[in-house]
Amino acid sequence: MEVPTFFLKGKQAFRMDTGSMRMLGNAAQLVRSLSEEYALFHIIDQDALKGNKSNFDLYDHLTYFTHVQVECKPDPKLISALLRMEVRVVVDLPASIDFEKFGKKKTLLVGKVKPGFAEPFPPIREIILDGKDDELAKRILSEDKRLFVKKAHYPKGFRRAFGVLFEL
């Protein structure tokens, strides 16, 4: 599955272009226009990474017609609010979060790891590999996790990867 990725700030979508952010336009309109082609969108929420909920009404709207996963500050209150809207939440690992406290909603949690990650995985189902590390990718799969890789690191994908994230 291909997963478009973009940055979000003030309900506007951006892409990283040679070190600076370039506006793509209104995030809701962008997702709606691409939702026929893609089933999942990966959003790096610049506001939520600072602990701000200013874009949460947008997610409530988007989840009516597509699936989104959002990178935000690892704050249990923010995570809980997103999970209530059926938004998949991306958490950098390792994290000092009690994943069990989210109950059945923890199936919507996605871990994000850097190459060389050696710690045990928390009780979540999906992992994003943020870099090229074939051995770690194999370990993720061997532990029965869904693996997401970035197209920038795996241009041809990775065998058995569940999804490939690419920048818009």
mmCIF file with all atom_site columns, C-alpha atoms in Angstrom:
data_model
loop_
_atom_site.group_PDB
_atom_site.id
_atom_site.type_symbol
_atom_site.label_atom_id
_atom_site.label_alt_id
_atom_site.label_comp_id
_atom_site.label_asym_id
_atom_site.label_entity_id
_atom_site.label_seq_id
_atom_site.pdbx_PDB_ins_code
_atom_site.Cartn_x
_atom_site.Cartn_y
_atom_site.Cartn_z
_atom_site.occupancy
_atom_site.B_iso_or_equiv
_atom_site.pdbx_formal_charge
_atom_site.auth_seq_id
_atom_site.auth_comp_id
_atom_site.auth_asym_id
_atom_site.auth_atom_id
_atom_site.pdbx_PDB_model_num
ATOM 1   C CA . MET A 1 1   ? 0.000   0.000   0.000  1.00 0.00 ? 1   MET A CA 1
ATOM 2   C CA . GLU A 1 2   ? 1.309   3.442   -0.891 1.00 0.00 ? 2   GLU A CA 1
ATOM 3   C CA . VAL A 1 3   ? 0.854   6.104   1.803  1.00 0.00 ? 3   VAL A CA 1
ATOM 4   C CA . PRO A 1 4   ? 1.224   9.808   0.945  1.00 0.00 ? 4   PRO A CA 1
ATOM 5   C CA . THR A 1 5   ? 2.977   11.887  3.605  1.00 0.00 ? 5   THR A CA 1
ATOM 6   C CA . PHE A 1 6   ? 2.767   15.602  4.242  1.00 0.00 ? 6   PHE A CA 1
ATOM 7   C CA . PHE A 1 7   ? 3.394   18.169  6.954  1.00 0.00 ? 7   PHE A CA 1
ATOM 8   C CA . LEU A 1 8   ? 0.477   20.034  8.515  1.00 0.00 ? 8   LEU A CA 1
ATOM 9   C CA . LYS A 1 9   ? 0.513   23.457  10.103 1.00 0.00 ? 9   LYS A CA 1
ATOM 10  C CA . GLY A 1 10  ? -2.532  25.648  10.638 1.00 0.00 ? 10  GLY A CA 1
ATOM 11  C CA . LYS A 1 11  ? -4.734  23.286  8.567  1.00 0.00 ? 11  LYS A CA 1
ATOM 12  C CA . GLN A 1 12  ? -2.451  23.816  5.556  1.00 0.00 ? 12  GLN A CA 1
ATOM 13  C CA . ALA A 1 13  ? -0.510  20.979  3.915  1.00 0.00 ? 13  ALA A CA 1
ATOM 14  C CA . PHE A 1 14  ? 3.191   21.375  3.205  1.00 0.00 ? 14  PHE A CA 1
ATOM 15  C CA . ARG A 1 15  ? 6.004   19.335  1.747  1.00 0.00 ? 15  ARG A CA 1
ATOM 16  C CA . MET A 1 16  ? 9.676   19.574  2.559  1.00 0.00 ? 16  MET A CA 1
ATOM 17  C CA . ASP A 1 17  ? 11.577  20.995  -0.391 1.00 0.00 ? 17  ASP A CA 1
ATOM 18  C CA . THR A 1 18  ? 15.382  21.290  -0.047 1.00 0.00 ? 18  THR A CA 1
ATOM 19  C CA . GLY A 1 19  ? 15.219  22.106  3.648  1.00 0.00 ? 19  GLY A CA 1
ATOM 20  C CA . SER A 1 20  ? 12.245  24.458  3.629  1.00 0.00 ? 20  SER A CA 1
ATOM 21  C CA . MET A 1 21  ? 8.521   23.830  3.688  1.00 0.00 ? 21  MET A CA 1
ATOM 22  C CA . ARG A 1 22  ? 6.510   24.528  0.535  1.00 0.00 ? 22  ARG A CA 1
ATOM 23  C CA . MET A 1 23  ? 2.744   24.919  0.811  1.00 0.00 ? 23  MET A CA 1
ATOM 24  C CA . LEU A 1 24  ? 0.570   22.408  -1.026 1.00 0.00 ? 24  LEU A CA 1
ATOM 25  C CA . GLY A 1 25  ? -2.726  24.023  0.001  1.00 0.00 ? 25  GLY A CA 1
ATOM 26  C CA . ASN A 1 26  ? -5.697  23.300  2.210  1.00 0.00 ? 26  ASN A CA 1
ATOM 27  C CA . ALA A 1 27  ? -5.115  19.916  3.862  1.00 0.00 ? 27  ALA A CA 1
ATOM 28  C CA . ALA A 1 28  ? -8.769  18.829  3.844  1.00 0.00 ? 28  ALA A CA 1
ATOM 29  C CA . GLN A 1 29  ? -9.124  19.570  0.121  1.00 0.00 ? 29  GLN A CA 1
ATOM 30  C CA . LEU A 1 30  ? -5.821  17.843  -0.646 1.00 0.00 ? 30  LEU A CA 1
ATOM 31  C CA . VAL A 1 31  ? -6.797  14.660  1.203  1.00 0.00 ? 31  VAL A CA 1
ATOM 32  C CA . ARG A 1 32  ? -10.279 14.639  -0.301 1.00 0.00 ? 32  ARG A CA 1
ATOM 33  C CA . SER A 1 33  ? -8.854  14.964  -3.825 1.00 0.00 ? 33  SER A CA 1
ATOM 34  C CA . LEU A 1 34  ? -6.450  12.050  -3.240 1.00 0.00 ? 34  LEU A CA 1
ATOM 35  C CA . SER A 1 35  ? -8.755  9.813   -1.185 1.00 0.00 ? 35  SER A CA 1
ATOM 36  C CA . GLU A 1 36  ? -10.014 7.902   -4.238 1.00 0.00 ? 36  GLU A CA 1
ATOM 37  C CA . GLU A 1 37  ? -6.444  6.824   -4.980 1.00 0.00 ? 37  GLU A CA 1
ATOM 38  C CA . TYR A 1 38  ? -5.045  6.309   -1.460 1.00 0.00 ? 38  TYR A CA 1
ATOM 39  C CA . ALA A 1 39  ? -6.596  4.623   1.589  1.00 0.00 ? 39  ALA A CA 1
ATOM 40  C CA . LEU A 1 40  ? -4.259  6.031   4.256  1.00 0.00 ? 40  LEU A CA 1
ATOM 41  C CA . PHE A 1 41  ? -2.522  9.377   4.769  1.00 0.00 ? 41  PHE A CA 1
ATOM 42  C CA . HIS A 1 42  ? 0.487   9.992   7.018  1.00 0.00 ? 42  HIS A CA 1
ATOM 43  C CA . ILE A 1 43  ? 0.454   13.481  8.558  1.00 0.00 ? 43  ILE A CA 1
ATOM 44  C CA . ILE A 1 44  ? 3.311   15.105  10.447 1.00 0.00 ? 44  ILE A CA 1
ATOM 45  C CA . ASP A 1 45  ? 1.373   17.648  12.511 1.00 0.00 ? 45  ASP A CA 1
ATOM 46  C CA . GLN A 1 46  ? 3.755   20.496  13.347 1.00 0.00 ? 46  GLN A CA 1
ATOM 47  C CA . ASP A 1 47  ? 1.216   21.983  15.768 1.00 0.00 ? 47  ASP A CA 1
ATOM 48  C CA . ALA A 1 48  ? 0.471   18.712  17.595 1.00 0.00 ? 48  ALA A CA 1
ATOM 49  C CA . LEU A 1 49  ? 4.205   18.010  17.901 1.00 0.00 ? 49  LEU A CA 1
ATOM 50  C CA . LYS A 1 50  ? 4.237   21.137  20.098 1.00 0.00 ? 50  LYS A CA 1
ATOM 51  C CA . GLY A 1 51  ? 1.226   19.902  22.088 1.00 0.00 ? 51  GLY A CA 1
ATOM 52  C CA . ASN A 1 52  ? -1.372  22.035  20.273 1.00 0.00 ? 52  ASN A CA 1
ATOM 53  C CA . LYS A 1 53  ? -4.780  20.562  19.308 1.00 0.00 ? 53  LYS A CA 1
ATOM 54  C CA . SER A 1 54  ? -5.560  23.227  16.693 1.00 0.00 ? 54  SER A CA 1
ATOM 55  C CA . ASN A 1 55  ? -5.889  20.693  13.840 1.00 0.00 ? 55  ASN A CA 1
ATOM 56  C CA . PHE A 1 56  ? -7.956  18.096  15.692 1.00 0.00 ? 56  PHE A CA 1
ATOM 57  C CA . ASP A 1 57  ? -11.247 19.246  14.154 1.00 0.00 ? 57  ASP A CA 1
ATOM 58  C CA . LEU A 1 58  ? -9.682  18.514  10.753 1.00 0.00 ? 58  LEU A CA 1
ATOM 59  C CA . TYR A 1 59  ? -8.973  14.911  11.766 1.00 0.00 ? 59  TYR A CA 1
ATOM 60  C CA . ASP A 1 60  ? -12.521 14.475  13.001 1.00 0.00 ? 60  ASP A CA 1
ATOM 61  C CA . HIS A 1 61  ? -13.671 15.521  9.507  1.00 0.00 ? 61  HIS A CA 1
ATOM 62  C CA . LEU A 1 62  ? -11.134 13.406  7.572  1.00 0.00 ? 62  LEU A CA 1
ATOM 63  C CA . THR A 1 63  ? -11.950 10.157  9.380  1.00 0.00 ? 63  THR A CA 1
ATOM 64  C CA . TYR A 1 64  ? -15.441 10.203  7.876  1.00 0.00 ? 64  TYR A CA 1
ATOM 65  C CA . PHE A 1 65  ? -14.074 9.369   4.424  1.00 0.00 ? 65  PHE A CA 1
ATOM 66  C CA . THR A 1 66  ? -10.490 8.084   4.810  1.00 0.00 ? 66  THR A CA 1
ATOM 67  C CA . HIS A 1 67  ? -7.857  6.838   7.247  1.00 0.00 ? 67  HIS A CA 1
ATOM 68  C CA . VAL A 1 68  ? -5.158  9.065   8.686  1.00 0.00 ? 68  VAL A CA 1
ATOM 69  C CA . GLN A 1 69  ? -2.192  8.515   10.934 1.00 0.00 ? 69  GLN A CA 1
ATOM 70  C CA . VAL A 1 70  ? -0.705  11.474  12.745 1.00 0.00 ? 70  VAL A CA 1
ATOM 71  C CA . GLU A 1 71  ? 2.657   12.183  14.304 1.00 0.00 ? 71  GLU A CA 1
ATOM 72  C CA . CYS A 1 72  ? 2.188   14.230  17.469 1.00 0.00 ? 72  CYS A CA 1
ATOM 73  C CA . LYS A 1 73  ? 3.786   14.933  20.837 1.00 0.00 ? 73  LYS A CA 1
ATOM 74  C CA . PRO A 1 74  ? 3.814   11.756  22.952 1.00 0.00 ? 74  PRO A CA 1
ATOM 75  C CA . ASP A 1 75  ? 1.301   13.186  25.410 1.00 0.00 ? 75  ASP A CA 1
ATOM 76  C CA . PRO A 1 76  ? -1.324  10.686  26.634 1.00 0.00 ? 76  PRO A CA 1
ATOM 77  C CA . LYS A 1 77  ? -4.037  13.387  26.525 1.00 0.00 ? 77  LYS A CA 1
ATOM 78  C CA . LEU A 1 78  ? -3.308  14.200  22.874 1.00 0.00 ? 78  LEU A CA 1
ATOM 79  C CA . ILE A 1 79  ? -3.059  10.531  21.989 1.00 0.00 ? 79  ILE A CA 1
ATOM 80  C CA . SER A 1 80  ? -6.360  9.725   23.723 1.00 0.00 ? 80  SER A CA 1
ATOM 81  C CA . ALA A 1 81  ? -8.129  12.593  21.933 1.00 0.00 ? 81  ALA A CA 1
ATOM 82  C CA . LEU A 1 82  ? -6.907  11.351  18.541 1.00 0.00 ? 82  LEU A CA 1
ATOM 83  C CA . LEU A 1 83  ? -7.787  7.732   19.307 1.00 0.00 ? 83  LEU A CA 1
ATOM 84  C CA . ARG A 1 84  ? -11.357 8.762   20.208 1.00 0.00 ? 84  ARG A CA 1
ATOM 85  C CA . MET A 1 85  ? -11.670 10.080  16.637 1.00 0.00 ? 85  MET A CA 1
ATOM 86  C CA . GLU A 1 86  ? -10.309 6.774   15.222 1.00 0.00 ? 86  GLU A CA 1
ATOM 87  C CA . VAL A 1 87  ? -7.090  8.502   14.139 1.00 0.00 ? 87  VAL A CA 1
ATOM 88  C CA . ARG A 1 88  ? -4.013  6.297   14.045 1.00 0.00 ? 88  ARG A CA 1
ATOM 89  C CA . VAL A 1 89  ? -1.306  7.852   16.243 1.00 0.00 ? 89  VAL A CA 1
ATOM 90  C CA . VAL A 1 90  ? 2.400   7.584   15.420 1.00 0.00 ? 90  VAL A CA 1
ATOM 91  C CA . VAL A 1 91  ? 4.672   7.442   18.473 1.00 0.00 ? 91  VAL A CA 1
ATOM 92  C CA . ASP A 1 92  ? 8.469   7.602   18.367 1.00 0.00 ? 92  ASP A CA 1
ATOM 93  C CA . LEU A 1 93  ? 9.997   4.579   20.077 1.00 0.00 ? 93  LEU A CA 1
ATOM 94  C CA . PRO A 1 94  ? 11.265  4.088   22.658 1.00 0.00 ? 94  PRO A CA 1
ATOM 95  C CA . ALA A 1 95  ? 8.482   5.891   24.496 1.00 0.00 ? 95  ALA A CA 1
ATOM 96  C CA . SER A 1 96  ? 7.691   6.189   28.176 1.00 0.00 ? 96  SER A CA 1
ATOM 97  C CA . ILE A 1 97  ? 3.992   5.640   27.553 1.00 0.00 ? 97  ILE A CA 1
ATOM 98  C CA . ASP A 1 98  ? 1.854   2.920   29.104 1.00 0.00 ? 98  ASP A CA 1
ATOM 99  C CA . PHE A 1 99  ? 0.447   1.477   25.875 1.00 0.00 ? 99  PHE A CA 1
ATOM 100 C CA . GLU A 1 100 ? -1.840  -0.888  27.787 1.00 0.00 ? 100 GLU A CA 1
ATOM 101 C CA . LYS A 1 101 ? -3.872  2.025   29.183 1.00 0.00 ? 101 LYS A CA 1
ATOM 102 C CA . PHE A 1 102 ? -5.314  2.686   25.729 1.00 0.00 ? 102 PHE A CA 1
ATOM 103 C CA . GLY A 1 103 ? -7.099  -0.689  25.802 1.00 0.00 ? 103 GLY A CA 1
ATOM 104 C CA . LYS A 1 104 ? -8.583  -1.846  22.503 1.00 0.00 ? 104 LYS A CA 1
ATOM 105 C CA . LYS A 1 105 ? -7.678  1.498   20.914 1.00 0.00 ? 105 LYS A CA 1
ATOM 106 C CA . LYS A 1 106 ? -3.989  0.581   21.115 1.00 0.00 ? 106 LYS A CA 1
ATOM 107 C CA . THR A 1 107 ? -4.530  -1.194  17.778 1.00 0.00 ? 107 THR A CA 1
ATOM 108 C CA . LEU A 1 108 ? -4.508  2.328   16.309 1.00 0.00 ? 108 LEU A CA 1
ATOM 109 C CA . LEU A 1 109 ? -1.037  3.074   17.688 1.00 0.00 ? 109 LEU A CA 1
ATOM 110 C CA . VAL A 1 110 ? 1.926   2.981   15.309 1.00 0.00 ? 110 VAL A CA 1
ATOM 111 C CA . GLY A 1 111 ? 5.535   2.931   16.495 1.00 0.00 ? 111 GLY A CA 1
ATOM 112 C CA . LYS A 1 112 ? 8.283   4.765   14.642 1.00 0.00 ? 112 LYS A CA 1
ATOM 113 C CA . VAL A 1 113 ? 11.871  3.544   14.977 1.00 0.00 ? 113 VAL A CA 1
ATOM 114 C CA . LYS A 1 114 ? 15.264  4.630   13.694 1.00 0.00 ? 114 LYS A CA 1
ATOM 115 C CA . PRO A 1 115 ? 17.808  2.180   12.260 1.00 0.00 ? 115 PRO A CA 1
ATOM 116 C CA . GLY A 1 116 ? 19.620  0.243   14.967 1.00 0.00 ? 116 GLY A CA 1
ATOM 117 C CA . PHE A 1 117 ? 16.616  0.138   17.314 1.00 0.00 ? 117 PHE A CA 1
ATOM 118 C CA . ALA A 1 118 ? 17.366  -2.796  19.626 1.00 0.00 ? 118 ALA A CA 1
ATOM 119 C CA . GLU A 1 119 ? 14.784  -2.515  22.406 1.00 0.00 ? 119 GLU A CA 1
ATOM 120 C CA . PRO A 1 120 ? 11.737  -4.765  22.670 1.00 0.00 ? 120 PRO A CA 1
ATOM 121 C CA . PHE A 1 121 ? 8.683   -3.507  20.811 1.00 0.00 ? 121 PHE A CA 1
ATOM 122 C CA . PRO A 1 122 ? 5.696   -2.360  22.863 1.00 0.00 ? 122 PRO A CA 1
ATOM 123 C CA . PRO A 1 123 ? 2.360   -4.186  22.471 1.00 0.00 ? 123 PRO A CA 1
ATOM 124 C CA . ILE A 1 124 ? 1.424   -2.421  19.245 1.00 0.00 ? 124 ILE A CA 1
ATOM 125 C CA . ARG A 1 125 ? 0.846   -3.903  15.825 1.00 0.00 ? 125 ARG A CA 1
ATOM 126 C CA . GLU A 1 126 ? 2.523   -1.564  13.338 1.00 0.00 ? 126 GLU A CA 1
ATOM 127 C CA . ILE A 1 127 ? 6.025   -0.115  13.055 1.00 0.00 ? 127 ILE A CA 1
ATOM 128 C CA . ILE A 1 128 ? 7.427   2.557   10.723 1.00 0.00 ? 128 ILE A CA 1
ATOM 129 C CA . LEU A 1 129 ? 11.114  2.096   9.961  1.00 0.00 ? 129 LEU A CA 1
ATOM 130 C CA . ASP A 1 130 ? 12.545  5.612   9.602  1.00 0.00 ? 130 ASP A CA 1
ATOM 131 C CA . GLY A 1 131 ? 15.723  4.743   7.728  1.00 0.00 ? 131 GLY A CA 1
ATOM 132 C CA . LYS A 1 132 ? 17.365  1.850   5.919  1.00 0.00 ? 132 LYS A CA 1
ATOM 133 C CA . ASP A 1 133 ? 18.054  -1.169  8.124  1.00 0.00 ? 133 ASP A CA 1
ATOM 134 C CA . ASP A 1 134 ? 17.311  -4.523  6.505  1.00 0.00 ? 134 ASP A CA 1
ATOM 135 C CA . GLU A 1 135 ? 18.021  -6.503  9.682  1.00 0.00 ? 135 GLU A CA 1
ATOM 136 C CA . LEU A 1 136 ? 15.640  -4.377  11.755 1.00 0.00 ? 136 LEU A CA 1
ATOM 137 C CA . ALA A 1 137 ? 12.997  -4.679  9.034  1.00 0.00 ? 137 ALA A CA 1
ATOM 138 C CA . LYS A 1 138 ? 13.321  -8.474  9.175  1.00 0.00 ? 138 LYS A CA 1
ATOM 139 C CA . ARG A 1 139 ? 13.080  -8.383  12.982 1.00 0.00 ? 139 ARG A CA 1
ATOM 140 C CA . ILE A 1 140 ? 9.905   -6.288  12.828 1.00 0.00 ? 140 ILE A CA 1
ATOM 141 C CA . LEU A 1 141 ? 8.337   -8.789  10.451 1.00 0.00 ? 141 LEU A CA 1
ATOM 142 C CA . SER A 1 142 ? 9.537   -11.790 12.471 1.00 0.00 ? 142 SER A CA 1
ATOM 143 C CA . GLU A 1 143 ? 7.716   -10.378 15.503 1.00 0.00 ? 143 GLU A CA 1
ATOM 144 C CA . ASP A 1 144 ? 4.485   -10.371 13.501 1.00 0.00 ? 144 ASP A CA 1
ATOM 145 C CA . LYS A 1 145 ? 4.288   -6.575  13.170 1.00 0.00 ? 145 LYS A CA 1
ATOM 146 C CA . ARG A 1 146 ? 3.113   -4.693  10.107 1.00 0.00 ? 146 ARG A CA 1
ATOM 147 C CA . LEU A 1 147 ? 6.080   -2.908  8.590  1.00 0.00 ? 147 LEU A CA 1
ATOM 148 C CA . PHE A 1 148 ? 5.967   0.503   6.944  1.00 0.00 ? 148 PHE A CA 1
ATOM 149 C CA . VAL A 1 149 ? 9.068   1.770   5.136  1.00 0.00 ? 149 VAL A CA 1
ATOM 150 C CA . LYS A 1 150 ? 9.842   5.101   3.521  1.00 0.00 ? 150 LYS A CA 1
ATOM 151 C CA . LYS A 1 151 ? 10.245  5.201   -0.233 1.00 0.00 ? 151 LYS A CA 1
ATOM 152 C CA . ALA A 1 152 ? 13.280  7.483   0.189  1.00 0.00 ? 152 ALA A CA 1
ATOM 153 C CA . HIS A 1 153 ? 15.072  4.611   1.971  1.00 0.00 ? 153 HIS A CA 1
ATOM 154 C CA . TYR A 1 154 ? 13.582  1.701   0.012  1.00 0.00 ? 154 TYR A CA 1
ATOM 155 C CA . PRO A 1 155 ? 12.868  2.978   -3.535 1.00 0.00 ? 155 PRO A CA 1
ATOM 156 C CA . LYS A 1 156 ? 11.712  -0.487  -4.621 1.00 0.00 ? 156 LYS A CA 1
ATOM 157 C CA . GLY A 1 157 ? 9.908   -1.127  -1.332 1.00 0.00 ? 157 GLY A CA 1
ATOM 158 C CA . PHE A 1 158 ? 10.819  -3.918  1.057  1.00 0.00 ? 158 PHE A CA 1
ATOM 159 C CA . ARG A 1 159 ? 9.593   -7.435  0.538  1.00 0.00 ? 159 ARG A CA 1
ATOM 160 C CA . ARG A 1 160 ? 6.551   -8.080  2.731  1.00 0.00 ? 160 ARG A CA 1
ATOM 161 C CA . ALA A 1 161 ? 6.250   -4.440  3.846  1.00 0.00 ? 161 ALA A CA 1
ATOM 162 C CA . PHE A 1 162 ? 2.647   -3.535  4.557  1.00 0.00 ? 162 PHE A CA 1
ATOM 163 C CA . GLY A 1 163 ? 3.070   0.049   3.356  1.00 0.00 ? 163 GLY A CA 1
ATOM 164 C CA . VAL A 1 164 ? 5.451   2.471   1.684  1.00 0.00 ? 164 VAL A CA 1
ATOM 165 C CA . LEU A 1 165 ? 5.368   6.105   2.799  1.00 0.00 ? 165 LEU A CA 1
ATOM 166 C CA . PHE A 1 166 ? 6.201   8.727   0.189  1.00 0.00 ? 166 PHE A CA 1
ATOM 167 C CA . GLU A 1 167 ? 6.287   12.520  0.297  1.00 0.00 ? 167 GLU A CA 1
ATOM 168 C CA . LEU A 1 168 ? 3.783   14.453  -1.765 1.00 0.00 ? 168 LEU A CA 1
#
